[in-house]
Amino acid sequence: MKLVFDKGSPGRTGSSLPKMDVPDESRIPQSLRRSTKAELPEASELDVIRHFLLLSRKNFGLDTHFYPLGSCTMKYNPKFHERIAALPGFTLLHPLLPQLRRGGALTQGALEVIYETERLLSNLLGFKQFTMQPLAGAHGELTGVMLIAAHHKAAGETGRKVMLIPDSAHGTNPASAAVAGFETKEIPTDEKGNTDITALKASLDNSVAGIMLTCPNTLGLYDQNTREACNLVHEAGGLAYCDGANLNAIIGRVRPGDLGFDVMHINLHKTFSSPHGGGGPGAGPVGVADKLVPYLPISRVAKRSDGTYALEYNHDNTIGYIAPFYGNFSIILRTYAYLLTLGREGIPRISENAVLSANYVRQKLKNHFDDASRERTCMHECVFSAARQARNNVHAIDIAKALIEKGIHPPTIYFPLIVKEALMIEPTETESRETLDHFIEAMIEIAELAEENPEKFKSFPSTTPVGRLDETAAARNLDIANLAGQQ
Ligand SMILES: *Cc1c(COP(=O)(O)O)cnc(C)c1O
């Protein structure tokens, strides 16, 4: 397929403007004007429409295909919530519109949405209050560990520099702790897939600021030592952080605040009906227990006694701003719509069906791939190892390419790091039994091919516009024009 730059011909345009009938009095100084013409595509409107429509058809997304990318919760986002988010009363708002003055209260509705979503999440997850501002999961983590730092600082405990992180935690956890100025210490996972309590006990002293547990952990397992780990860390004077990005596994069934966590982030763009991927807008709200409320970022949305809503900025101990204005409002709005659509009865069914789907896939595939779930019921995703196939020189990446050959999006591979040749499959609650069966069948065929004809994998994928790339070169010396030439 040609690039849009290669279409059309010199002088062709997509629109014609009338000749200028006023003097050219641009205020841009001569020194700042370009001396050569911008090399923009010169194509007709029809050329451009066809170009982008054909490109969009090459797009691979949830609206076209099953997408079992582990730890990402690529579930279907009902279009109804997209319609709510597109209502002009919301999309035409500007963050600097007046909040409160009578007659000018144009943002009251938006503030109410933020306030009500915050209240619903606090109740659902067992926290005192949420900040809705963080713009991604990892941004929520950073906010959360900054709150932990602020708490210790206010208590005069400046020697608490160490953040304990199990090796089954998400990779962003140590990064966030390091950015906030903590040293990180790894805690091993025991043979059942839980935090190793003996190792945890041995690490506890007055240098410990807290622990960051990923719940469920990256083996797709519920950490049965969660309460004990939180208690032990509390006794040692530290705080407990919950990485709740994979809330889809427990939503409506468990309130992490009740388990002993002091602070938690969730990913609205995973669990709450918001599209994600491609670096699009996200939201990673952070919930806190009572003792961390004073440090929450500003601004905060408050409800006044007369029923109106207002942004508050005056909190002496706040960590300050972590995002402009109120965070990614349209994601919060989708979340609100989703929560109201599902209600108290619908919300627990998310996790019930997500866990059921993952265990269905696990049971059907466990004789064909090595199961990394330690013989346990998994949560929202199941983790396998391709170690058996690797003995025939068919690695996790080859299995991913074989799935692409069959038109199926691969699972997450080589993550978590504690599983060799990891295949992390998250089917989500929105897929039908038929879709899961189709995937399972494809995986079994792949396992058989790895026994019978392992050489064949090197030719995959052959059904896509671009075949197998040198992945290092693709990252380091990306050459789009050359790629386009291959198609
Ligand atoms: C996705 C994920 C994150 C990071 O979220 P981003 O929005 O990508 O920053 C953190 N922890 C876990 C467990 C995740 O699955």
Coordinates of C-alpha atoms and ligand atoms in Angstrom, one line a residue:
M1 CA 0.0 0.0 0.0
K2 CA 1.3 3.4 -0.9
L3 CA 1.8 6.2 1.6
V4 CA -0.5 9.2 1.2
F5 CA 2.7 11.1 0.2
D6 CA 3.0 8.8 -2.8
K7 CA -0.6 9.5 -4.0
G8 CA -1.9 12.3 -6.1
S9 CA 0.4 14.5 -8.2
P10 CA 1.9 18.0 -7.9
G11 CA -0.6 20.8 -7.7
R12 CA -3.6 18.6 -6.9
T13 CA -5.6 19.6 -3.9
G14 CA -8.6 18.4 -1.9
S15 CA -10.3 21.7 -1.6
S16 CA -10.3 25.1 -3.4
L17 CA -10.4 28.4 -1.6
P18 CA -11.4 31.7 -3.2
K19 CA -8.5 34.0 -4.1
M20 CA -7.5 36.3 -1.2
D21 CA -9.2 39.7 -1.7
V22 CA -7.5 41.4 1.2
P23 CA -3.8 42.4 1.7
D24 CA -1.5 39.7 3.0
E25 CA -0.8 41.2 6.4
S26 CA 0.4 38.3 8.3
R27 CA 1.9 39.2 11.7
I28 CA 4.4 36.4 11.5
P29 CA 7.9 38.0 11.2
Q30 CA 9.7 37.3 8.0
S31 CA 12.5 35.5 9.9
L32 CA 10.1 32.9 11.2
R33 CA 8.5 32.1 7.8
R34 CA 9.5 29.1 5.9
S35 CA 11.6 29.7 2.8
T36 CA 10.8 26.4 1.1
K37 CA 7.3 24.9 0.6
A38 CA 6.1 22.3 3.2
E39 CA 6.3 18.9 1.5
L40 CA 2.7 18.0 2.2
P41 CA 0.8 15.3 0.2
E42 CA -1.0 16.8 -2.9
A43 CA -4.0 14.6 -3.3
S44 CA -7.7 14.9 -4.0
E45 CA -10.3 14.5 -1.3
L46 CA -11.3 11.1 -2.8
D47 CA -7.6 9.9 -2.7
V48 CA -7.4 10.9 0.9
I49 CA -10.8 9.3 1.9
R50 CA -9.8 6.0 0.2
H51 CA -6.4 6.1 1.8
F52 CA -7.7 6.4 5.3
L53 CA -10.6 4.1 4.9
L54 CA -8.3 1.3 3.6
L55 CA -5.9 1.9 6.4
S56 CA -8.7 1.7 9.0
R57 CA -9.7 -1.7 7.5
K58 CA -6.2 -2.9 8.2
N59 CA -6.7 -2.0 11.9
F60 CA -6.8 -4.9 14.3
G61 CA -8.9 -4.1 17.3
L62 CA -11.5 -5.4 19.7
D63 CA -14.3 -4.4 17.5
T64 CA -13.0 -6.8 14.8
H65 CA -11.2 -9.6 16.8
F66 CA -10.7 -11.6 20.0
Y67 CA -7.9 -9.9 21.9
P68 CA -6.7 -12.1 24.9
L69 CA -3.8 -9.8 25.8
G70 CA -3.0 -10.7 29.5
S71 CA -3.0 -8.0 32.1
C72 CA -4.6 -5.6 29.7
T73 CA -8.3 -6.4 30.0
M74 CA -9.1 -5.9 26.3
K75 CA -12.8 -6.4 26.8
Y76 CA -15.7 -5.0 24.7
N77 CA -16.7 -1.5 25.6
P78 CA -20.4 -1.1 25.0
K79 CA -21.2 1.6 22.4
F80 CA -23.9 3.1 24.6
H81 CA -21.3 4.5 26.9
E82 CA -19.4 6.0 24.0
R83 CA -22.7 7.8 23.1
I84 CA -22.9 9.2 26.6
A85 CA -19.3 10.4 26.4
A86 CA -20.0 12.1 23.1
L87 CA -23.0 14.2 24.4
P88 CA -22.3 17.8 23.4
G89 CA -23.1 19.1 26.9
F90 CA -20.0 17.3 28.0
T91 CA -17.7 17.4 25.0
L92 CA -18.2 21.2 24.6
L93 CA -17.2 22.0 28.1
H94 CA -14.0 24.0 28.8
P95 CA -12.1 23.4 32.0
L96 CA -12.0 27.2 32.7
L97 CA -15.8 27.7 32.6
P98 CA -17.2 29.1 35.8
Q99 CA -18.1 26.5 38.4
L100 CA -20.6 28.1 40.7
R101 CA -21.7 31.6 40.1
R102 CA -25.5 31.7 39.6
G103 CA -26.3 31.8 35.9
G104 CA -22.8 30.7 35.1
A105 CA -22.9 27.3 36.6
L106 CA -22.0 25.5 33.4
T107 CA -19.8 22.9 34.9
Q108 CA -22.1 21.7 37.7
G109 CA -23.1 18.6 35.8
A110 CA -19.5 17.6 35.1
L111 CA -18.5 18.2 38.7
E112 CA -21.4 16.0 39.8
V113 CA -20.2 13.2 37.5
I114 CA -16.7 13.3 39.1
Y115 CA -18.1 13.5 42.6
E116 CA -20.6 10.7 42.2
T117 CA -18.1 8.4 40.4
E118 CA -15.6 9.1 43.3
R119 CA -18.3 8.1 45.8
L120 CA -19.3 5.0 44.0
L121 CA -15.7 3.8 43.7
S122 CA -15.0 4.5 47.4
N123 CA -18.0 2.4 48.4
L124 CA -17.2 -0.4 45.9
L125 CA -13.6 -0.7 47.0
G126 CA -13.7 0.2 50.7
F127 CA -11.8 3.4 50.8
K128 CA -12.5 6.8 52.4
Q129 CA -11.8 8.8 49.3
F130 CA -10.5 8.7 45.7
T131 CA -8.5 11.2 43.7
M132 CA -9.8 11.0 40.1
Q133 CA -6.9 12.8 38.6
P134 CA -4.1 10.3 37.7
L135 CA -4.0 9.8 33.9
A136 CA -2.8 6.2 33.7
G137 CA -2.3 3.1 35.9
A138 CA 1.4 3.8 36.4
H139 CA 0.6 7.5 37.1
G140 CA -1.8 6.3 39.8
E141 CA 1.0 4.2 41.3
L142 CA 3.3 7.2 41.4
T143 CA 0.6 9.2 43.1
G144 CA 0.0 6.4 45.6
V145 CA 3.6 6.0 46.6
M146 CA 4.0 9.8 46.8
L147 CA 1.1 9.7 49.3
I148 CA 2.9 7.1 51.3
A149 CA 6.1 9.2 51.3
A150 CA 4.1 12.3 52.5
H151 CA 2.6 10.2 55.3
H152 CA 6.0 9.1 56.6
K153 CA 7.4 12.6 56.2
A154 CA 4.6 14.2 58.2
A155 CA 5.3 11.6 61.0
G156 CA 9.0 12.5 61.0
E157 CA 9.9 9.0 59.8
T158 CA 12.3 10.1 57.1
G159 CA 14.4 6.9 57.4
R160 CA 11.7 4.8 55.7
K161 CA 13.2 4.5 52.3
V162 CA 12.5 0.9 51.3
M163 CA 9.5 -0.3 49.3
L164 CA 9.0 -4.1 49.4
I165 CA 7.8 -5.5 46.1
P166 CA 7.1 -9.2 45.4
D167 CA 8.6 -10.7 42.2
S168 CA 5.0 -11.4 41.1
A169 CA 4.2 -7.7 41.0
H170 CA 3.6 -5.7 37.8
G171 CA 6.8 -4.3 36.3
T172 CA 5.6 -0.7 36.7
N173 CA 5.6 -1.0 40.6
P174 CA 9.4 -0.9 41.1
A175 CA 9.6 1.8 38.5
S176 CA 7.0 4.0 40.2
A177 CA 8.6 3.5 43.6
A178 CA 12.0 4.4 42.2
V179 CA 10.6 7.6 40.6
A180 CA 9.2 8.6 44.0
G181 CA 12.6 8.2 45.5
F182 CA 12.3 4.8 47.2
E183 CA 14.7 2.0 47.2
T184 CA 13.0 -1.3 46.1
K185 CA 13.5 -4.7 47.6
E186 CA 12.2 -7.8 46.0
I187 CA 10.2 -10.4 48.0
P188 CA 10.1 -13.9 46.4
T189 CA 6.9 -15.9 45.7
D190 CA 6.3 -19.2 47.5
E191 CA 5.6 -22.5 45.8
K192 CA 1.8 -21.8 46.0
G193 CA 2.2 -18.5 44.1
N194 CA 1.7 -16.3 47.2
T195 CA 4.0 -13.7 48.8
D196 CA 6.6 -15.6 50.7
I197 CA 5.8 -14.7 54.4
T198 CA 9.1 -15.9 55.8
A199 CA 11.1 -13.8 53.4
L200 CA 8.7 -10.8 54.1
K201 CA 9.2 -11.1 57.9
A202 CA 13.0 -11.2 57.4
S203 CA 12.8 -7.9 55.4
L204 CA 10.8 -5.9 57.9
D205 CA 12.5 -3.2 59.9
N206 CA 12.2 0.5 60.5
S207 CA 13.6 1.3 57.0
V208 CA 10.4 -0.1 55.4
A209 CA 8.0 2.5 53.9
G210 CA 5.5 -0.1 52.6
I211 CA 4.7 -3.0 50.4
M212 CA 3.2 -3.0 46.9
L213 CA 1.1 -6.0 46.2
T214 CA -0.4 -6.6 42.7
C215 CA -3.9 -8.0 43.3
P216 CA -4.4 -10.5 41.7
N217 CA -0.7 -11.1 41.1
T218 CA 0.9 -11.5 37.7
L219 CA 0.5 -15.3 37.9
G220 CA -3.2 -14.6 37.6
L221 CA -3.6 -15.8 41.2
Y222 CA -5.2 -14.3 44.3
D223 CA -2.5 -13.9 46.9
Q224 CA -3.8 -15.9 49.9
N225 CA -1.3 -14.1 52.2
T226 CA -2.7 -10.6 51.4
R227 CA -4.2 -9.9 54.9
E228 CA -1.2 -11.3 56.7
A229 CA 1.3 -9.3 54.5
C230 CA -0.7 -6.1 55.2
N231 CA -0.8 -6.8 58.9
L232 CA 2.9 -7.6 59.1
V233 CA 3.9 -4.4 57.2
H234 CA 1.5 -2.3 59.4
E235 CA 3.1 -3.7 62.6
A236 CA 6.5 -2.7 61.2
G237 CA 5.2 0.9 60.7
G238 CA 4.8 0.6 56.9
L239 CA 1.8 1.1 54.6
A240 CA 0.2 -1.4 52.2
Y241 CA -0.3 -0.5 48.5
C242 CA -2.6 -2.4 46.2
D243 CA -2.0 -2.4 42.4
G244 CA -5.6 -2.9 41.3
A245 CA -5.2 -2.4 37.6
N246 CA -6.6 -5.9 37.1
L247 CA -9.8 -5.1 39.1
N248 CA -11.8 -7.1 36.6
A249 CA -10.8 -10.2 38.6
I250 CA -12.4 -9.1 41.9
I251 CA -14.7 -6.3 41.2
G252 CA -17.9 -6.5 43.3
R253 CA -16.6 -9.5 45.3
V254 CA -13.8 -8.0 47.4
R255 CA -13.2 -4.6 48.9
P256 CA -9.4 -4.2 49.1
G257 CA -9.8 -1.5 51.7
D258 CA -11.3 -4.1 54.0
L259 CA -8.3 -6.4 53.4
G260 CA -6.0 -3.9 55.0
F261 CA -4.7 -1.9 52.1
D262 CA -4.2 1.8 52.8
V263 CA -4.0 2.9 49.2
M264 CA -4.9 1.5 45.8
H265 CA -5.0 2.5 42.1
I266 CA -7.4 1.1 39.5
N267 CA -7.4 1.4 35.7
L268 CA -10.6 2.9 34.4
H269 CA -9.4 2.2 30.9
K270 CA -9.2 -1.6 31.7
T271 CA -12.2 -2.3 33.8
F272 CA -14.7 0.4 33.2
S273 CA -15.8 0.4 29.6
S274 CA -13.1 2.7 28.2
P275 CA -11.1 2.0 25.1
H276 CA -7.4 1.7 25.6
G277 CA -4.3 0.9 23.8
G278 CA -2.3 2.9 21.3
G279 CA -1.4 5.3 24.1
G280 CA -4.9 6.7 24.2
P281 CA -6.2 8.6 27.2
G282 CA -6.5 6.6 30.4
A283 CA -7.3 7.1 34.0
G284 CA -5.8 5.6 37.2
P285 CA -7.8 6.9 40.2
V286 CA -6.3 6.3 43.6
G287 CA -8.3 5.4 46.7
V288 CA -7.0 5.9 50.2
A289 CA -7.8 5.1 53.8
D290 CA -8.6 7.8 56.3
K291 CA -5.0 8.5 57.3
L292 CA -3.9 9.4 53.7
V293 CA -6.8 11.7 52.9
P294 CA -5.0 14.9 54.0
Y295 CA -2.3 14.4 51.3
L296 CA -4.5 13.7 48.3
P297 CA -3.8 15.9 45.3
I298 CA -5.8 19.0 44.5
S299 CA -8.1 20.0 43.1
R300 CA -10.8 17.9 44.8
V301 CA -14.6 18.0 44.1
A302 CA -16.7 18.7 47.1
K303 CA -20.5 18.7 47.6
R304 CA -21.7 21.7 49.5
S305 CA -24.7 21.8 52.0
D306 CA -26.8 23.5 49.4
G307 CA -26.3 20.6 47.0
T308 CA -23.9 22.4 44.6
Y309 CA -20.5 21.1 43.7
A310 CA -17.2 23.0 44.0
L311 CA -13.5 22.5 43.3
E312 CA -11.4 22.8 46.5
Y313 CA -7.8 23.9 46.4
N314 CA -7.1 24.7 50.1
H315 CA -5.6 21.6 51.7
D316 CA -2.4 22.4 53.6
N317 CA -0.9 18.9 53.4
T318 CA -1.7 18.1 49.8
I319 CA 1.0 16.7 47.6
G320 CA -0.3 19.3 45.1
Y321 CA -1.2 18.9 41.4
I322 CA -0.4 15.6 39.6
A323 CA -2.5 16.4 36.5
P324 CA -4.0 19.5 34.9
F325 CA -7.5 20.3 35.9
Y326 CA -9.6 17.2 36.8
G327 CA -7.9 14.3 35.0
N328 CA -9.3 12.6 31.9
F329 CA -12.9 13.6 32.3
S330 CA -14.4 11.7 29.4
I331 CA -13.0 8.4 30.9
I332 CA -14.5 9.2 34.2
L333 CA -17.8 9.9 32.5
R334 CA -17.7 6.5 30.7
T335 CA -17.0 4.9 34.0
Y336 CA -20.0 6.6 35.6
A337 CA -22.3 5.5 32.8
Y338 CA -20.9 1.9 33.1
L339 CA -21.4 1.7 36.8
L340 CA -25.0 3.0 36.5
T341 CA -25.8 0.6 33.7
L342 CA -24.6 -2.5 35.6
G343 CA -25.7 -1.5 39.1
R344 CA -25.2 -3.5 42.3
E345 CA -26.3 -6.7 40.6
G346 CA -24.4 -6.4 37.4
I347 CA -21.0 -5.4 38.8
P348 CA -20.2 -8.7 40.5
R349 CA -21.1 -10.5 37.3
I350 CA -18.1 -8.9 35.6
S351 CA -15.6 -10.7 37.9
E352 CA -17.7 -13.9 38.0
N353 CA -17.7 -14.3 34.2
A354 CA -14.1 -13.0 33.7
V355 CA -12.8 -15.7 36.2
L356 CA -15.1 -18.4 34.7
S357 CA -13.8 -17.6 31.2
A358 CA -10.1 -17.8 32.3
N359 CA -10.6 -21.1 34.1
Y360 CA -12.4 -22.5 31.1
V361 CA -9.5 -21.8 28.9
R362 CA -7.0 -23.0 31.6
Q363 CA -8.8 -26.4 31.9
K364 CA -9.0 -26.9 28.2
L365 CA -5.4 -26.1 27.5
K366 CA -3.6 -27.5 30.6
N367 CA -2.8 -30.8 28.9
H368 CA -1.3 -29.0 25.9
F369 CA 0.9 -26.4 27.6
D370 CA 2.7 -26.3 31.0
D371 CA 0.3 -24.6 33.5
A372 CA 2.0 -21.9 35.6
S373 CA -1.1 -21.5 37.9
R374 CA 0.4 -23.9 40.5
E375 CA -2.6 -26.2 40.2
R376 CA -4.8 -23.5 41.5
T377 CA -8.0 -21.9 40.3
C378 CA -6.9 -18.8 38.5
M379 CA -8.5 -15.4 38.5
H380 CA -9.2 -13.3 35.4
E381 CA -6.3 -14.7 33.4
C382 CA -4.4 -18.0 33.0
V383 CA -0.7 -18.2 32.6
F384 CA 1.1 -21.0 30.7
S385 CA 4.6 -21.7 29.8
A386 CA 5.8 -22.8 26.4
A387 CA 8.8 -24.6 27.9
R388 CA 7.6 -27.9 26.5
Q389 CA 7.3 -26.5 23.0
A390 CA 10.7 -24.7 23.4
R391 CA 12.4 -28.0 23.6
N392 CA 11.4 -28.3 19.9
N393 CA 12.7 -24.8 19.3
V394 CA 9.1 -23.4 19.2
H395 CA 9.2 -20.4 21.6
A396 CA 6.5 -18.2 23.0
I397 CA 7.1 -15.7 20.2
D398 CA 6.6 -18.4 17.6
I399 CA 3.3 -19.4 19.2
A400 CA 2.2 -15.7 19.0
K401 CA 3.1 -15.6 15.3
A402 CA 1.2 -18.8 14.7
L403 CA -1.9 -17.2 16.3
I404 CA -1.5 -14.2 14.1
E405 CA -1.4 -16.6 11.1
K406 CA -4.8 -17.8 12.2
G407 CA -6.2 -14.2 12.6
I408 CA -6.2 -14.3 16.4
H409 CA -4.5 -11.7 18.5
P410 CA -1.7 -13.3 20.6
P411 CA -1.8 -13.3 24.4
T412 CA 0.9 -11.4 26.4
I413 CA 4.2 -13.2 26.0
Y414 CA 7.4 -13.3 28.1
F415 CA 5.5 -11.8 31.1
P416 CA 5.4 -12.3 34.0
L417 CA 9.2 -12.6 34.1
I418 CA 9.1 -15.4 36.8
V419 CA 7.6 -17.8 34.3
K420 CA 9.9 -19.0 31.5
E421 CA 8.4 -18.7 28.0
A422 CA 5.2 -17.2 29.5
L423 CA 1.9 -17.0 27.7
M424 CA -0.5 -14.9 29.7
I425 CA -4.1 -15.3 28.4
E426 CA -6.9 -12.9 29.6
P427 CA -10.2 -13.9 27.8
T428 CA -12.4 -11.3 29.7
E429 CA -16.1 -11.6 30.5
T430 CA -17.4 -10.2 27.2
E431 CA -16.5 -13.1 24.9
S432 CA -18.9 -15.9 24.0
R433 CA -18.2 -19.6 24.6
E434 CA -17.9 -20.1 20.8
T435 CA -15.1 -17.5 20.6
L436 CA -13.3 -19.1 23.5
D437 CA -13.7 -22.5 21.8
H438 CA -12.3 -21.1 18.6
F439 CA -9.2 -19.8 20.4
I440 CA -8.8 -23.1 22.4
E441 CA -8.9 -25.1 19.1
A442 CA -6.3 -22.9 17.5
M443 CA -4.0 -23.2 20.5
I444 CA -4.4 -27.0 20.5
E445 CA -3.6 -27.1 16.8
I446 CA -0.5 -25.0 17.4
A447 CA 0.6 -27.3 20.2
E448 CA 0.3 -30.3 17.9
L449 CA 2.1 -28.6 15.1
A450 CA 5.0 -27.8 17.5
E451 CA 5.3 -31.6 18.0
E452 CA 4.9 -32.6 14.3
N453 CA 6.4 -29.8 12.3
P454 CA 8.3 -27.3 14.4
E455 CA 10.2 -25.9 11.4
K456 CA 6.9 -24.6 9.9
F457 CA 6.7 -21.9 12.6
K458 CA 9.5 -20.0 11.0
S459 CA 7.3 -19.1 8.1
F460 CA 4.6 -17.5 10.3
P461 CA 2.8 -15.2 9.8
S462 CA 2.3 -15.4 6.0
T463 CA -1.3 -14.2 6.0
T464 CA -0.5 -10.6 7.1
P465 CA 0.5 -7.6 5.0
V466 CA 4.0 -7.7 6.7
G467 CA 5.7 -11.0 7.5
R468 CA 8.0 -11.7 10.4
L469 CA 10.2 -8.7 11.1
D470 CA 13.6 -8.4 12.7
E471 CA 12.0 -7.0 15.9
T472 CA 15.2 -5.3 17.2
A473 CA 15.7 -3.5 13.9
A474 CA 12.0 -2.6 13.7
A475 CA 12.3 -0.8 17.1
R476 CA 15.8 0.7 16.5
N477 CA 15.7 1.6 12.8
L478 CA 12.1 1.9 11.9
D479 CA 11.6 2.3 8.1
I480 CA 7.9 2.8 7.4
A481 CA 8.4 3.6 3.7
N482 CA 10.2 0.4 3.2
L483 CA 7.6 -1.5 5.1
A484 CA 4.9 0.0 3.0
G485 CA 6.8 -1.1 -0.1
Q486 CA 6.5 -4.7 1.1
Q487 CA 2.7 -4.7 1.0
Ligands
LIG1 C1 -1.8 -2.3 33.1 C2 -1.2 -2.4 34.4 C3 -0.5 -1.3 35.0 C4 -0.2 0.0 34.2 O1 -1.2 0.7 33.8 P1 -1.0 1.8 32.6 O2 -2.3 2.5 32.5 O3 -0.6 1.1 31.4 O4 0.1 2.7 33.1 C5 -0.1 -1.5 36.3 N1 -0.2 -2.6 37.0 C6 -0.9 -3.7 36.4 C7 -1.1 -4.9 37.2 C8 -1.4 -3.6 35.1 O5 -2.0 -4.7 34.6

